[in-house]
Short mmCIF file of C-alpha atoms in Angstrom, two decimals:
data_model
loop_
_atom_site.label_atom_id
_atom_site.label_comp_id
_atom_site.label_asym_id
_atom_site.label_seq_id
_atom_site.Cartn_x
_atom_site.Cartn_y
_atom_site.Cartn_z
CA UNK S 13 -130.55 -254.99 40.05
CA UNK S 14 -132.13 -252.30 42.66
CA UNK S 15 -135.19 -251.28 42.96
CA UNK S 16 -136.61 -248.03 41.43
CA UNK S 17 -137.70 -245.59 44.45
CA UNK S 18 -140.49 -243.03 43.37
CA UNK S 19 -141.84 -240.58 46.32
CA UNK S 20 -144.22 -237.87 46.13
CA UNK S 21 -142.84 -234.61 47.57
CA UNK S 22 -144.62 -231.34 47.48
CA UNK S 23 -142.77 -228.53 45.99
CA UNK S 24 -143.42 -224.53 45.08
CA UNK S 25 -141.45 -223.82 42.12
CA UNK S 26 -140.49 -226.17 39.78
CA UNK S 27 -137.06 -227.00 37.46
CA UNK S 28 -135.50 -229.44 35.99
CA UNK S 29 -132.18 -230.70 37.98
CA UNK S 30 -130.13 -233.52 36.80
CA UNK S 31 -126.88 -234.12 39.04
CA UNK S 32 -125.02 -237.09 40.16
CA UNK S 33 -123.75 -240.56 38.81
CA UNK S 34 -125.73 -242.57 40.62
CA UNK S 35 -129.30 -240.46 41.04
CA UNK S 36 -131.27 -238.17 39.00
CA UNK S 37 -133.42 -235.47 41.10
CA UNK S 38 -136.09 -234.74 38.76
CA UNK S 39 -138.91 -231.24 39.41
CA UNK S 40 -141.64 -230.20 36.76
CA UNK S 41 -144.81 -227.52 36.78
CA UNK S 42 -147.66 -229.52 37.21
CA UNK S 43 -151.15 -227.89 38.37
CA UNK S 44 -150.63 -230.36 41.73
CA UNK S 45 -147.05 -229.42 42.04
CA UNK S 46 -145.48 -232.65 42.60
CA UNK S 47 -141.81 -234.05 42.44
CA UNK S 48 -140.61 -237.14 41.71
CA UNK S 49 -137.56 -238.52 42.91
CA UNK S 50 -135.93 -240.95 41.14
CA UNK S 51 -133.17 -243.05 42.85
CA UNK S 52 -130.92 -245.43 40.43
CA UNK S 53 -128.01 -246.90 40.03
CA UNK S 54 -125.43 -247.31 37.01
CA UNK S 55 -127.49 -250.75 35.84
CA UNK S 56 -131.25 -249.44 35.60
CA UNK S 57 -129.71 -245.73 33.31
CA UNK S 58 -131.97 -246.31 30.52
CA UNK S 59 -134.39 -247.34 32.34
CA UNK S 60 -134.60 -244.01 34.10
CA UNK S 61 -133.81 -242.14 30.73
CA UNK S 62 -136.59 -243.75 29.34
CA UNK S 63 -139.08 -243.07 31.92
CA UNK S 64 -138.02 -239.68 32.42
CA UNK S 65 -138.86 -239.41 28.81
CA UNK S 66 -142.15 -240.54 29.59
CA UNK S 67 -143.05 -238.56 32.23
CA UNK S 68 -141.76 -235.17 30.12
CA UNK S 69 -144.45 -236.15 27.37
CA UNK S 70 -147.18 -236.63 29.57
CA UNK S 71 -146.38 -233.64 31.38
CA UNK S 72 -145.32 -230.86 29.24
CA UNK S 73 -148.29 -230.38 27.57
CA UNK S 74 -149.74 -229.56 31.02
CA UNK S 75 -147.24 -226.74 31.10
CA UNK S 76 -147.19 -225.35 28.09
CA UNK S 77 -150.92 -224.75 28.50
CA UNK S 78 -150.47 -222.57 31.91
CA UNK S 79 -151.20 -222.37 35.26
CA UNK S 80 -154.95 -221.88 36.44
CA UNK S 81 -156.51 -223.78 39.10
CA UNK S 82 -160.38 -224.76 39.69
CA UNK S 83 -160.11 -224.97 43.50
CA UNK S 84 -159.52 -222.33 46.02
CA UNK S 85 -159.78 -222.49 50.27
CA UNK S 86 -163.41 -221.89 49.87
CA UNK S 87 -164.99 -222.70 46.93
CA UNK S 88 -164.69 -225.42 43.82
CA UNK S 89 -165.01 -224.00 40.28
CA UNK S 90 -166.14 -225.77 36.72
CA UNK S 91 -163.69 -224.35 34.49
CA UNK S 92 -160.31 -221.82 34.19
CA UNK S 93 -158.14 -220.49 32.07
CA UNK S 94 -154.95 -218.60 32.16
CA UNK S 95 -154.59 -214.77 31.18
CA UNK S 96 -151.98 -213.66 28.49
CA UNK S 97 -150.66 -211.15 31.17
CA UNK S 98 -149.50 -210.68 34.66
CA UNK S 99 -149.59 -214.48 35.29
CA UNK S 100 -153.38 -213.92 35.97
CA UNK S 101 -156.05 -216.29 35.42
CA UNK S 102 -159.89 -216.95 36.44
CA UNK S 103 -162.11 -219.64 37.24
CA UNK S 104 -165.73 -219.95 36.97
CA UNK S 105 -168.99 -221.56 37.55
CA UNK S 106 -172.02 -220.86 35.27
CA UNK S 107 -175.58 -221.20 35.79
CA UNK S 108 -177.27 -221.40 32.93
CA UNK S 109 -180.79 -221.77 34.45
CA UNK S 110 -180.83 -217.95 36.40
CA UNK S 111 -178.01 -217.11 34.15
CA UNK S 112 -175.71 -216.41 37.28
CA UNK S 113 -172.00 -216.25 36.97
CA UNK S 114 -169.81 -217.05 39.81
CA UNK S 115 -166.14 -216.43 39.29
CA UNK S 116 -162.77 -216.09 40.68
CA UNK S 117 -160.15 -213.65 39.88
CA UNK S 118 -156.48 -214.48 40.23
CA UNK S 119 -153.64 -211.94 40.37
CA UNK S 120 -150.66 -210.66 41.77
CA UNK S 121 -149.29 -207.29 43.73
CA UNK S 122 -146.92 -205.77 42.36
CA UNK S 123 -146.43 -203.20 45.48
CA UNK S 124 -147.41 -203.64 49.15
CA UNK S 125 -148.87 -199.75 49.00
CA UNK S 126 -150.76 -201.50 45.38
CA UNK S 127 -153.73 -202.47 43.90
CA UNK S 128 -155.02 -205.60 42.21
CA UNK S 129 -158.37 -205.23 39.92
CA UNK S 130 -160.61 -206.93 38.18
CA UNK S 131 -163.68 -206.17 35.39
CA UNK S 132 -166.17 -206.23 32.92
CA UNK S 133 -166.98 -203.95 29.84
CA UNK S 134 -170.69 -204.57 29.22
CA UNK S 135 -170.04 -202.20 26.33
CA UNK S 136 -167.04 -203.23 24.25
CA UNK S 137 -163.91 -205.45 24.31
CA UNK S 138 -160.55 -204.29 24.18
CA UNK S 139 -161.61 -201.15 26.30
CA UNK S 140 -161.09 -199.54 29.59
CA UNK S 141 -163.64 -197.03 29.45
CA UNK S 142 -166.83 -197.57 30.62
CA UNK S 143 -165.17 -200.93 32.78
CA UNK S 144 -167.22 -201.86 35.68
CA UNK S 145 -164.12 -203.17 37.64
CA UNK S 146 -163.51 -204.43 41.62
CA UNK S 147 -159.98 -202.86 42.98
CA UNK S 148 -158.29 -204.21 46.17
CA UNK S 149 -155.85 -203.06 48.08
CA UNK S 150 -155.21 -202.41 51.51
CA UNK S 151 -157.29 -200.10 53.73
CA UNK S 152 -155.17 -196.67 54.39
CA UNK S 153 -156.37 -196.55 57.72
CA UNK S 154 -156.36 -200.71 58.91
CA UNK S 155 -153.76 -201.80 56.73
CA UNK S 156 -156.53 -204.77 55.95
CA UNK S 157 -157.43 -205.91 52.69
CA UNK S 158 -160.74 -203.83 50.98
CA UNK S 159 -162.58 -204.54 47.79
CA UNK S 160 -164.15 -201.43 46.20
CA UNK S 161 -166.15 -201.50 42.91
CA UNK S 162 -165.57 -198.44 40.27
CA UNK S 163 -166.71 -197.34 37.30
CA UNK S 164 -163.92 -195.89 34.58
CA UNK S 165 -164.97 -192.78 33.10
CA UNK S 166 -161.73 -192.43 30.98
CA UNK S 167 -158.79 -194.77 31.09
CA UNK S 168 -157.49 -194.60 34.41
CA UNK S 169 -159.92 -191.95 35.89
CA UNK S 170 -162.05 -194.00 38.67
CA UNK S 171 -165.19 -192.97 39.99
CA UNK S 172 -166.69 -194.81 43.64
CA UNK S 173 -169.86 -193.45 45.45
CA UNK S 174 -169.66 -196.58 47.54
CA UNK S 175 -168.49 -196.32 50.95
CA UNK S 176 -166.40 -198.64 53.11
CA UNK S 177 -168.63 -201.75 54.06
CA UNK S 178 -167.58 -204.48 56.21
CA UNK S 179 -169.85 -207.31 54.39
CA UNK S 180 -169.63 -208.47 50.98
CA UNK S 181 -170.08 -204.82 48.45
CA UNK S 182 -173.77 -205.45 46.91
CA UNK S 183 -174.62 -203.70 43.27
CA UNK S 184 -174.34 -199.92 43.83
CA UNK S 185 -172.72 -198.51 41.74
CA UNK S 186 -172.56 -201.15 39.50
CA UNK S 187 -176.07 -201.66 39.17
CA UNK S 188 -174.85 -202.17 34.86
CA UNK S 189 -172.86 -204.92 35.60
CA UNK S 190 -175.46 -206.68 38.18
CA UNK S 191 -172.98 -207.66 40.90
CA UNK S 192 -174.73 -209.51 43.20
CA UNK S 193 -171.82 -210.49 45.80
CA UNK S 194 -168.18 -209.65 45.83
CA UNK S 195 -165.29 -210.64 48.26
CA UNK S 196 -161.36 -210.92 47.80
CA UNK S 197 -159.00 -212.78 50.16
CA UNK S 198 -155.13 -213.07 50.33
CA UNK S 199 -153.99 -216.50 49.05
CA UNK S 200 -152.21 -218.35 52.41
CA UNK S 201 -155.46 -217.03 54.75
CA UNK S 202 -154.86 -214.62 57.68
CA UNK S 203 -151.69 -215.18 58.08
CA UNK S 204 -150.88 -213.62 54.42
CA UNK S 205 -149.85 -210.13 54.12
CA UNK S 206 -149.40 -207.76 51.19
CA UNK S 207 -146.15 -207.60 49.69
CA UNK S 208 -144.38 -207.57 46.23
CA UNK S 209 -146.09 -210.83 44.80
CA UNK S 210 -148.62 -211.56 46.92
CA UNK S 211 -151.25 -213.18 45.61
CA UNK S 212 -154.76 -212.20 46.04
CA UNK S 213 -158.41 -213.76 44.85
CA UNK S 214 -161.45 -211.34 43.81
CA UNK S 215 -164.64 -213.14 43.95
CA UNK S 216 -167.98 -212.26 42.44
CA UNK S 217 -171.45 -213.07 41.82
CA UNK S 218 -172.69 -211.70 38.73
CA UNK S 219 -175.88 -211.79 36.75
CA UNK S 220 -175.33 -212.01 32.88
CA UNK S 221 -178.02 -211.56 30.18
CA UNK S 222 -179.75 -214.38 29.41
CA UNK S 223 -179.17 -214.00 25.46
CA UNK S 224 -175.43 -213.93 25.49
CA UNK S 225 -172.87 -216.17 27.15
CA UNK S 226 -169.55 -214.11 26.06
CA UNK S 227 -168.02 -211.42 28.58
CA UNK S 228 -165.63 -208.53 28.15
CA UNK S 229 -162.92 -208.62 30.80
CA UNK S 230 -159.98 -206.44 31.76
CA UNK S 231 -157.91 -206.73 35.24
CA UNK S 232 -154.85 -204.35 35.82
CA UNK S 233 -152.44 -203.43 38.89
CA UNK S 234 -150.81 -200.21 40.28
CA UNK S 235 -147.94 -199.31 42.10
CA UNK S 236 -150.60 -196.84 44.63
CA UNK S 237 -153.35 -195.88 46.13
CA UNK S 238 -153.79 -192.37 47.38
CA UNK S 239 -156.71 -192.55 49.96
CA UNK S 240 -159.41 -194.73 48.20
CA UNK S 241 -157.98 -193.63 45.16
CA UNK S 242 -155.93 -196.19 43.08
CA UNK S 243 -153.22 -194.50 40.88
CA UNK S 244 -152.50 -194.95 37.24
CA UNK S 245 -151.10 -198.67 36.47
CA UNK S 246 -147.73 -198.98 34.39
CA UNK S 247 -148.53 -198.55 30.70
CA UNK S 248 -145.95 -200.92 29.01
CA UNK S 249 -147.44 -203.11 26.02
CA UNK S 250 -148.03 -205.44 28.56
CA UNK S 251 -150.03 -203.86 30.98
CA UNK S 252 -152.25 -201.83 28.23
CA UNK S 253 -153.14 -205.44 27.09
CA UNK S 254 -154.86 -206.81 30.02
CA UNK S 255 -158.43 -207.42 28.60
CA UNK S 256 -159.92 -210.70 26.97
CA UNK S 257 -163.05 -211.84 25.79
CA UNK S 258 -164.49 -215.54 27.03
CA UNK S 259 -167.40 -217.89 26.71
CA UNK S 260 -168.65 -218.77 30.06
CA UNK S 261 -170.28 -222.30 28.61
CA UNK S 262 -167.01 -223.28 26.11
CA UNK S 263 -164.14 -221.23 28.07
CA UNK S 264 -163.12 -220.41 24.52
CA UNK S 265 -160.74 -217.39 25.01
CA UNK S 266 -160.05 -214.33 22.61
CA UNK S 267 -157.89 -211.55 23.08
CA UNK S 268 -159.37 -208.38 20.51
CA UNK S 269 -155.70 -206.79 19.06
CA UNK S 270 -156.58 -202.82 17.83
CA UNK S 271 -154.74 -203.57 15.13
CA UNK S 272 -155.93 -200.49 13.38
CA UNK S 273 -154.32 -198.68 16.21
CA UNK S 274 -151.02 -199.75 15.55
CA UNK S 275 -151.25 -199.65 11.43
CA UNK S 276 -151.82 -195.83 12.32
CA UNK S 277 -148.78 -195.78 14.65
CA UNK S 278 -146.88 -197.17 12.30
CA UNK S 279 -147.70 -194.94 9.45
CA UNK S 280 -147.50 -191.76 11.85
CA UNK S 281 -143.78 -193.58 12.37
CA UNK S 282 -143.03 -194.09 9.05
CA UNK S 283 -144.06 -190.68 7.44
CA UNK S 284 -142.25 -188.61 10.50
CA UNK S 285 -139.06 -190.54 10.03
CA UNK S 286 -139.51 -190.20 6.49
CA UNK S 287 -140.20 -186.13 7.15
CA UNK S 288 -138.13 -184.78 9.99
CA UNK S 289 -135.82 -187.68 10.09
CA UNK S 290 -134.43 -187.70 6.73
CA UNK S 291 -135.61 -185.21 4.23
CA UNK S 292 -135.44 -182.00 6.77
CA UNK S 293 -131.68 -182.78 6.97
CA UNK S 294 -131.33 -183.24 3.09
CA UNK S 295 -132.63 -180.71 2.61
CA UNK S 296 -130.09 -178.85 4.48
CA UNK S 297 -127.22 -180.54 3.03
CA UNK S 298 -127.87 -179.51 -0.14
CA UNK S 299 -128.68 -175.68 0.69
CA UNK S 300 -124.66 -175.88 2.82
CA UNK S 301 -123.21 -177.65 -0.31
CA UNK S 302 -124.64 -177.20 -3.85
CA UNK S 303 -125.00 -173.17 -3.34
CA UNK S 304 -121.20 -173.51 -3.19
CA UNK S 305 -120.91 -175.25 -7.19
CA UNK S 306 -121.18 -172.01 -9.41
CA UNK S 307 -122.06 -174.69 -12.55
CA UNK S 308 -125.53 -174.82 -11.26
CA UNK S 309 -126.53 -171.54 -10.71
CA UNK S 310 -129.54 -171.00 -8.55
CA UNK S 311 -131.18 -174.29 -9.59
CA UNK S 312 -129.96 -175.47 -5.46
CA UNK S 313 -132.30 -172.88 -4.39
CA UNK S 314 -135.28 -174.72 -6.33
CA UNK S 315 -134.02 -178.11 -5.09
CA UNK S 316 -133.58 -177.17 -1.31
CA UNK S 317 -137.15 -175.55 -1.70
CA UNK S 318 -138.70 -178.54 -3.29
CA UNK S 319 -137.27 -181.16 -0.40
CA UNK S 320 -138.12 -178.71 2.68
CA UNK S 321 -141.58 -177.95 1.33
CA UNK S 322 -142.15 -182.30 0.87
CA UNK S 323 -140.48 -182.91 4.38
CA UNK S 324 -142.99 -180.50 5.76
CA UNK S 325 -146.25 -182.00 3.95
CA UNK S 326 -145.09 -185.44 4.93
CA UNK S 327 -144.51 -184.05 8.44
CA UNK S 328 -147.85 -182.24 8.78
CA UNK S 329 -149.73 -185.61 7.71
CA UNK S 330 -147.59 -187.50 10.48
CA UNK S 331 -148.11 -184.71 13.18
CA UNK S 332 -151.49 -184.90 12.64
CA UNK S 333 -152.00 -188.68 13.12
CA UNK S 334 -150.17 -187.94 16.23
CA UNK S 335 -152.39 -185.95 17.67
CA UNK S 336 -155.21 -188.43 16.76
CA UNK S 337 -153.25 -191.45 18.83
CA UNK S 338 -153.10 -189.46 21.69
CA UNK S 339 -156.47 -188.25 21.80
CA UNK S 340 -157.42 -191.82 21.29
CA UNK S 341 -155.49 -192.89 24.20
CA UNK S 342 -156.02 -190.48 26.89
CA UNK S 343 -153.74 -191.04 29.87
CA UNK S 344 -150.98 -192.54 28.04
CA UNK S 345 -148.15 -189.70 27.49
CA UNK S 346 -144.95 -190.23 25.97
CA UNK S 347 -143.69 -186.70 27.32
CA UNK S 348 -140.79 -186.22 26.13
CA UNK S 349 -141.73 -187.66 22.35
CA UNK S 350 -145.03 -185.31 22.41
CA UNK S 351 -142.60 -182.34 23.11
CA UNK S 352 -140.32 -182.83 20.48
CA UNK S 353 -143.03 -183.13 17.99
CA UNK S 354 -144.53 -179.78 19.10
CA UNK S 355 -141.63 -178.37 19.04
CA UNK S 356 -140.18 -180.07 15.24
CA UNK S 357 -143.39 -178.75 13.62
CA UNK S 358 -143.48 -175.28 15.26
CA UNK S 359 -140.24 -174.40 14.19
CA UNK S 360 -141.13 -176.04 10.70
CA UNK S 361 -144.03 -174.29 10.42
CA UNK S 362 -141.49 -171.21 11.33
CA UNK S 363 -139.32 -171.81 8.37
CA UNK S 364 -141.74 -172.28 5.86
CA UNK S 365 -143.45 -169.07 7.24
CA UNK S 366 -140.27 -167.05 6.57
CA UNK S 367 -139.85 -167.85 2.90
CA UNK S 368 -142.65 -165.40 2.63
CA UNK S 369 -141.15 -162.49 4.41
CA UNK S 370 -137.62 -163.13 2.73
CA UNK S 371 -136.24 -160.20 2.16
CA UNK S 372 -133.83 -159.24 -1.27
CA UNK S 373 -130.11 -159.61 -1.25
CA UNK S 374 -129.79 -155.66 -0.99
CA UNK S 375 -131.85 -155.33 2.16
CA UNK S 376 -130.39 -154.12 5.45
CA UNK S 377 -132.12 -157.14 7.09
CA UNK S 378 -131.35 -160.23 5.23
CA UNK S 379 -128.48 -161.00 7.19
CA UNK S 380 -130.76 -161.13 10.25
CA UNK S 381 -133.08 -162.66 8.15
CA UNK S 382 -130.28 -165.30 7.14
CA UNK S 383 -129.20 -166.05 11.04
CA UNK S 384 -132.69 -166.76 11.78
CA UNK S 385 -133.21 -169.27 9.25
CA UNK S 386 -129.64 -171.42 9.46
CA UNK S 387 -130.13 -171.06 13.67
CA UNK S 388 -133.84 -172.34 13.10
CA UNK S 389 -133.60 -174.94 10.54
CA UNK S 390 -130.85 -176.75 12.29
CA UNK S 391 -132.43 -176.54 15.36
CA UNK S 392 -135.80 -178.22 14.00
CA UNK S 393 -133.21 -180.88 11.90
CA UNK S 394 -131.44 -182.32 15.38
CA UNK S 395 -134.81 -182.18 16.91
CA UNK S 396 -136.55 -183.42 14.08
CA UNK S 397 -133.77 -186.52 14.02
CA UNK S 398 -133.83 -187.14 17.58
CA UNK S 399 -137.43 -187.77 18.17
CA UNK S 400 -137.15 -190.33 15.47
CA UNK S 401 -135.23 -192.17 17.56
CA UNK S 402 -137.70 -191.54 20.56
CA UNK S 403 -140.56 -192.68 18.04
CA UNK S 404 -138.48 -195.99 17.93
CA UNK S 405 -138.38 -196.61 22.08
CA UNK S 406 -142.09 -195.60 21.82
CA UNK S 407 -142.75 -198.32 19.44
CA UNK S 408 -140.44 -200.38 21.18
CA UNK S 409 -138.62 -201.39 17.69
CA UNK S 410 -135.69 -200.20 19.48
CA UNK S 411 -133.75 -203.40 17.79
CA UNK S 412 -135.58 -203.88 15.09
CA UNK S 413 -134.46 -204.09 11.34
CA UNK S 414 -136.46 -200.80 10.85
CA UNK S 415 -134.23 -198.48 13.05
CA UNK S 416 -131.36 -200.24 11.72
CA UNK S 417 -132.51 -199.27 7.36
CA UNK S 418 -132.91 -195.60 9.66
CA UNK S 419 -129.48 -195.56 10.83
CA UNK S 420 -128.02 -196.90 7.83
CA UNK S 421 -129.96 -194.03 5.64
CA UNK S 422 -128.61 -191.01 8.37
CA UNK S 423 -125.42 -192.87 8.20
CA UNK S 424 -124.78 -192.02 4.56
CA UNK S 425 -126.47 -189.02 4.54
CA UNK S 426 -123.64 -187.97 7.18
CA UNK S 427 -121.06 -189.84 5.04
CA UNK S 428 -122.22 -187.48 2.35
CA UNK S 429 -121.94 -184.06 4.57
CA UNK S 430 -118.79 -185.10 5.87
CA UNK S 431 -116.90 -185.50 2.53
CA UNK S 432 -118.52 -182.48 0.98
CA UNK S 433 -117.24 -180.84 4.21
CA UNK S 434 -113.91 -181.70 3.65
CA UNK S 435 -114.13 -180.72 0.03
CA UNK S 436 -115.23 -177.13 0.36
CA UNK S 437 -112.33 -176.94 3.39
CA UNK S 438 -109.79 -178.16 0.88
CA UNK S 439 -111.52 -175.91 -2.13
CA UNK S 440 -111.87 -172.96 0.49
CA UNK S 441 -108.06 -173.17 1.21
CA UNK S 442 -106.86 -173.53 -2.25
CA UNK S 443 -108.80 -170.74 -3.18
CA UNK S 444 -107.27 -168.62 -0.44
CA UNK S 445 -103.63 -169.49 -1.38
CA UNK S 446 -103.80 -168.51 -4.69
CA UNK S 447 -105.56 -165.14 -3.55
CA UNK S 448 -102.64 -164.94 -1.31
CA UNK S 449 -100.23 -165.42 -3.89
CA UNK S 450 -101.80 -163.01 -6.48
CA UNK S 451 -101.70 -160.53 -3.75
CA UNK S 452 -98.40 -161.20 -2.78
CA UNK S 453 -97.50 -161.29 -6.63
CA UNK S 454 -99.07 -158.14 -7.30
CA UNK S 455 -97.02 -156.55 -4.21
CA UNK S 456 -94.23 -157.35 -5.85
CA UNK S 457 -94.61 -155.89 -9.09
CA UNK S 458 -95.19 -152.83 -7.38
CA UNK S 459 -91.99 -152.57 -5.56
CA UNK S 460 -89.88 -153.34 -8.60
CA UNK S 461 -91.81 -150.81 -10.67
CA UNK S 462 -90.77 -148.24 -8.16
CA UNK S 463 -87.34 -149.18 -7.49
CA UNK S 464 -86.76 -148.60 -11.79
CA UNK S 465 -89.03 -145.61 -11.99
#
């Protein structure tokens, strides 16, 4: 039987890789990033098995719990945790006797023209307003790394009074947050430069109040920065959840969810689907088909009246919860969805405006009158249906079972219009052919009236 050879090799980025009869080449993610090599032959198979095995259990819960680190080039930490987002994570080292926190901030670029930041809320979690946050990115003019503190005003409007300093930035402006020290550094030392996944480290020395231990973080990238100026970060549901609440003494983590943000998104989706997406357009279909069925007199005026008039209350409630989301969420724009709204309820408002300037049947204008409605109502019904669809991609349900109950509902509705289109086609052309063949008929009692006479 042959020995069992184990090395240590140092490795990057680990896998899993099983190949051969005779071998098994074996990589995990450990924090220390090691690999173990495993040569075997046919006899010792379950011995490997099983100690492969082994060494998945002891490892895996390592990975599962994510990467952070306690130990950088230049200093040694007490505890870290991983962010939820943008592979980030910090480590720190708290003092409880002067209350000092010192910390280190680990993220990514995501552009070499882009920023990496860093912050904390004094005020509130789950909030980028009022963030006390340290950007860097490189210097326009050097092309060396910087570190610039900023306050947010509003989400993504930055404020700096602080010039360019060569040593480490000192409290002003930040005079809220306390900063007492504050450095960042490329992760490979000088030699590292700022690409697409570089990695960078934000340091800081901050003093926390003595009565509280838990602190309000947020950290963000951009694509730019125009001058000293970093540009807006991507706002996917990733991105706009990059903030976290920890304990400095416990490293317990919590990540504050608005959850009454998205209840109100979803019942601004729900009654606009509900509105423009579906009752709008019944309400057309039965003003084009049931005026048609003489049996029911003008009782298809009352009904088409009765839908339009709920589809535009529903609508007006959902409009109007739009235009609270978006004043709650300054800088985030969903242009093309905001326009379509605008536009749906205008030419709503439009069509329930001109019921009361309707003219009679024996007016000069009501044909006018009549264009203007039928070219305005099915304008506001496509639009109406097609920013439902946009409400989706804004939600991101696109493939959820909600859009699909959507389509199905449209789908019949068109099932509906279709085959009452084809019926008034066929009733419309048998009416025609017997008008043709009374006229005909009569024609030809005519003639043979004046051929006797």
């Amino acid at each position: 039987m042959k020995k069992i050879i184990i090395s240590n090799i140092k490795y990057k980025k680990g896998v899993i890789d099983v190949s051969g009869s005779n071998h098994i080449f074996l990589k995990f993610h450990y924090s220390y990033k090691e690999v173990l090599k495993i040569n075997i032959d046919d006899q010792t198979m379950a011995t490997s098995i099983l100690t492969f095995l082994l060494l998945l259990a002891t490892k895996l819960p390592e990975t599962l719990a994510g990467h952070c680190t306690t130990t950088t080039a230049t200093k040694t930490f007490e505890k870290c945790i991983s962010l939820p987002t943008q592979q980030a994570s910090i480590a720190w080292t708290y003092h409880p006797h002067n209350a000092t926190l010192d910390l280190c901030f680990f993220g990514t670029f995501i552009s070499p023209s882009g920023w990496v930041g860093w912050g904390i809320n004094p005020d509130s979690p789950a909030q980028m307003t009022g963030s006390r946050v340290l950007i860097a990115f490189p210097d326009p003019n050097s092309g060396q790394l910087i570190l610039l503190p900023y306050l947010i005003l509003l989400p993504y409007v930055l404020d700096s009074s602080v010039k360019l300093q060569k040593s480490p930035l000192l409290s002003s402006p930040l005079d809220h947050l306390r900063l007492s020290s504050s450095s960042a550094s490329l992760y490979g030392g000088k030699m590292a430069t700022i690409r697409n996944g570089a990695s960078v480290q934000i340091y800081a020395s901050v003093k926390l109040s003595s009565n509280s231990t838990k602190i309000h973080h947020v950290w963000n990238r951009g694509l730019y920065v125009q001058g000293y100026s970093p540009t807006i970060h991507p706002t996917t549901s990733i991105d706009l959840s990059s903030f976290s609440t920890f304990d400095v003494t416990s490293g317990f983590a919590t990540v504050s969810r608005n959850s009454g943000s998205r209840a109100l998104k979803v019942t601004h989706g729900v009654l606009n689907a509900v509105a423009w997406g579906f009752l709008l357009p019944a309400g057309a279909v039965t003003a084009r088909y049931l005026r048609q069925m003489q049996s029911i007199g003008p009782t298809w005026f009352y009904i088409h009246t009765a839908i339009q008039l709920s589809g535009f209350l529903l609508g007006t409630i959902g409009f109007s919860i739009g235009i609270v989301l978006g004043r709650n969420s300054p800088g985030v724009t969903y242009g093309l969805h905001r326009s379509l709204g605008i536009a749906t309820f205008t030419a709503a408002a439009l069509q329930t405006l001109a019921l009361l300037f309707r003219p009679k049947t024996t007016n000069k204008f009501r044909r006018y009158w009549k264009s203007y409605h039928h070219f305005v109502g099915y304008a506001c019904v496509v639009m109406g249906v097609v920013n439902v669809f946009q409400g989706f991609e804004v939600l991101r349900e696109g493939r959820s079972y909600a859009k699909l109950g959507y389509c199905l509902c449209l789908s019949t509705l068109v099932g509906v219009c279709v085959a009452m289109e084809v019926n008034s086609w066929v009733v419309f052309c048998r009416k025609a052919k017997e008008e043709k063949m009374k006229r005909d008929g009569l024609t030809d009692d005519r003639c043979s009236s004046g051929i006797h006479s």
